[in-house]
Amino acid sequence: MGSFDKEINRRRTFAIISHPDAGKTTLTEKFLLYGGAINLAGSVKGKATARHAVSDWMEIEKERGISVTSSVLQFEYDGYCINILDTPGHQDFSEDTYRTLMAADSAGMVIDASKGVEAQTRKLFKVCAMRGIPIFTFINKLDRDANDTFELLDEVEAELGIATCPINWPIGSGKGFKGVYDRKSESIITYSDTQKGTKEGETKIISINDREAMEAEIGAAAEEKLLEEIELLDGASSEFDLEMVRAGQLTPVFFGSALTNFGVEIFLKHFLEMTTTPLARNTAEGIVEATSDDFSAFVFKIQANMNKAHRDRIAFMRICSGKFDADKEVKHVQGNKVMRLSQPQQIMADERKILSEAYAGDIIGVFDPGIFSIGDTVCSPKMKICYEGIPTFAPEHFAKVRQVDTMKRKQFIKGISQIAQEGAIQIFQELNTGMEEIIVGVVGVLQFDVLKYRLENEYNVEIRLEPLPYEYIRWVENKDIDMTKLTGTSDMKKVTDLKGRPLLLFINSWSIQMTIDRNSGLELSEFARN
Ligand code: G4P
């Protein structure tokens, strides 16, 4: 294998999905620790002050002490070059979080052992499942009292519709947490609390056939329970099948405690071995392999105003094939222009560094003079391809928006349209009313504040947002539909999006089914393929 192929094949690009507080940041910190990227855990997201010292991103970010963007972390571990895409999870949950998943080749799913599957995990999982990427589960916080292990696995299967295959198995939880049983080697790995330390605790590995040593270590009661569970487990769980894992139909499950750094390296090692090298991607002209000689990438996120003084925009691209070379010209397919990407950079948690080269699997951020849109393809000028666009994801919060000063209509329309174009918000109009009444839809409520802030600061337009009760949105898939004839429930609203596609807004989920029942042949979708 040449060095070019080697570089690509050692890359692993994934996102970590979870509900807030399940431990995603803590787990990421521990990953970085193994990679030697940081010396002390605690510096990924950092505490508000540490981050602000280096970040010149939006004011709003500083005011709230949260990050509006997601960042990319790259580090080396065991010969692998790892790219972790950070998916914002707290109040800053937005459509970008979903889009980031389009750039990942696999996902790590963190679940809090005392909470099970939570709302945000469910939403993010859906997007991964839509793409059929491999998903690896880390059940976290075993150092605290956890739910029954069988119940946790049943919940993952029932709620998410994916088969589970535990790679290891917890021995007790909370104060009684003794470690994990590794099914393949039939041995136990004992737990020792490192008291939030950065190093792994002292662990012992004992074969389960050495009953005496095992009992001495974990006690007779825990031993008996474990042996019982192993027997049940071997009879009940799905067989490990790498093909199914890679197709996203089976999730390998690991147990541990990110905080005390137990089970993290085991998870990371297996994850890296089982997951894929950068995936081949679909284009309208066929599949492009990551190791293709020619460079290609697609834009999955646009971040405006990372530097207030310059009002710059950064377009984040996922490299899908070949090698990016800063000196070479590329073609922006949608703009039909050959150009050089300016200031290509890698954006780490809190620093940017200028890159001269990068490979398939990597993420680069480039200065965007306002030409890129989400989903755009950039490739070597000799290639004739266009990547499948990024779907538009269903917003969950809606508001009617009005400008306070009616004289500023022009700036208002310009501003709100540009911000929608960037993909920070979605705008809708009531059917057949033009821009008279604008409805804004967002995935995370913080985007409302971002919109208000940006309209005031960049376009000098003050707005009022009036919340609307809709929670569900469905794109109408039928091509030749007469929307005026469509009958629904009284809570339903007919609108169109920026691209003129018809949609329906609902307050209740049952209204959706009712509307489908009332209009034979009606096809509704939660994602809009671009
Ligand atoms: P998130 O990124 O998924 O939102 O979660 P994060 O890692 O920030 O963790 C949320 C809280 O859960 C943190 O506590 C963190 O220390 C704790 N935590 C993470 N993993 C474990 C674990 O394995 N065991 C236990 N017991 N706790 C864990 P916090 O009090 O909110 O923050 P901090 O003051 O500890 O930083």
mmCIF file of N, CA and C in Angstrom, residues 482-489 492 494 504 514-519 522:
data_model
loop_
_atom_site.group_PDB
_atom_site.id
_atom_site.type_symbol
_atom_site.label_atom_id
_atom_site.label_comp_id
_atom_site.label_asym_id
_atom_site.label_seq_id
_atom_site.Cartn_x
_atom_site.Cartn_y
_atom_site.Cartn_z
ATOM 1 N N ASP A 482 -52.188 19.354 -5.507
ATOM 2 C CA ASP A 482 -52.863 20.639 -5.402
ATOM 3 C C ASP A 482 -53.056 20.907 -3.910
ATOM 4 N N MET A 483 -52.196 21.759 -3.381
ATOM 5 C CA MET A 483 -52.199 21.986 -1.933
ATOM 6 C C MET A 483 -53.516 22.592 -1.454
ATOM 7 N N THR A 484 -54.184 23.345 -2.319
ATOM 8 C CA THR A 484 -55.424 23.994 -1.878
ATOM 9 C C THR A 484 -56.519 22.955 -1.623
ATOM 10 N N LYS A 485 -56.380 21.788 -2.303
ATOM 11 C CA LYS A 485 -57.408 20.748 -2.155
ATOM 12 C C LYS A 485 -57.155 19.821 -0.976
ATOM 13 N N LEU A 486 -55.943 19.907 -0.441
ATOM 14 C CA LEU A 486 -55.568 18.983 0.632
ATOM 15 C C LEU A 486 -56.360 19.305 1.905
ATOM 16 N N THR A 487 -56.972 18.279 2.490
ATOM 17 C CA THR A 487 -57.732 18.528 3.713
ATOM 18 C C THR A 487 -57.046 17.884 4.910
ATOM 19 N N GLY A 488 -56.997 18.632 5.978
ATOM 20 C CA GLY A 488 -56.320 18.099 7.168
ATOM 21 C C GLY A 488 -57.125 18.371 8.413
ATOM 22 N N THR A 489 -56.430 18.476 9.521
ATOM 23 C CA THR A 489 -57.109 18.757 10.782
ATOM 24 C C THR A 489 -57.130 20.268 11.000
ATOM 25 N N MET A 492 -53.828 22.192 11.452
ATOM 26 C CA MET A 492 -52.801 22.097 10.414
ATOM 27 C C MET A 492 -52.608 23.421 9.680
ATOM 28 N N LYS A 494 -50.703 25.147 6.190
ATOM 29 C CA LYS A 494 -50.006 24.858 4.935
ATOM 30 C C LYS A 494 -49.009 25.965 4.667
ATOM 31 N N LEU A 504 -46.416 20.913 5.638
ATOM 32 C CA LEU A 504 -47.537 21.028 6.569
ATOM 33 C C LEU A 504 -46.991 21.145 7.983
ATOM 34 N N MET A 514 -53.907 11.476 10.835
ATOM 35 C CA MET A 514 -55.270 11.797 10.408
ATOM 36 C C MET A 514 -55.243 12.406 9.001
ATOM 37 N N THR A 515 -54.297 13.286 8.767
ATOM 38 C CA THR A 515 -54.183 13.946 7.460
ATOM 39 C C THR A 515 -53.815 12.934 6.376
ATOM 40 N N ILE A 516 -52.931 12.019 6.722
ATOM 41 C CA ILE A 516 -52.565 10.970 5.751
ATOM 42 C C ILE A 516 -53.803 10.135 5.418
ATOM 43 N N ASP A 517 -54.576 9.810 6.453
ATOM 44 C CA ASP A 517 -55.784 9.001 6.245
ATOM 45 C C ASP A 517 -56.807 9.719 5.365
ATOM 46 N N ARG A 518 -56.887 11.030 5.534
ATOM 47 C CA ARG A 518 -57.898 11.787 4.783
ATOM 48 C C ARG A 518 -57.534 12.060 3.331
ATOM 49 N N ASN A 519 -56.261 11.948 3.000
ATOM 50 C CA ASN A 519 -55.828 12.273 1.641
ATOM 51 C C ASN A 519 -55.110 11.072 1.054
ATOM 52 N N LEU A 522 -51.195 10.509 -0.104
ATOM 53 C CA LEU A 522 -50.337 11.599 0.396
ATOM 54 C C LEU A 522 -49.077 11.018 1.043
#
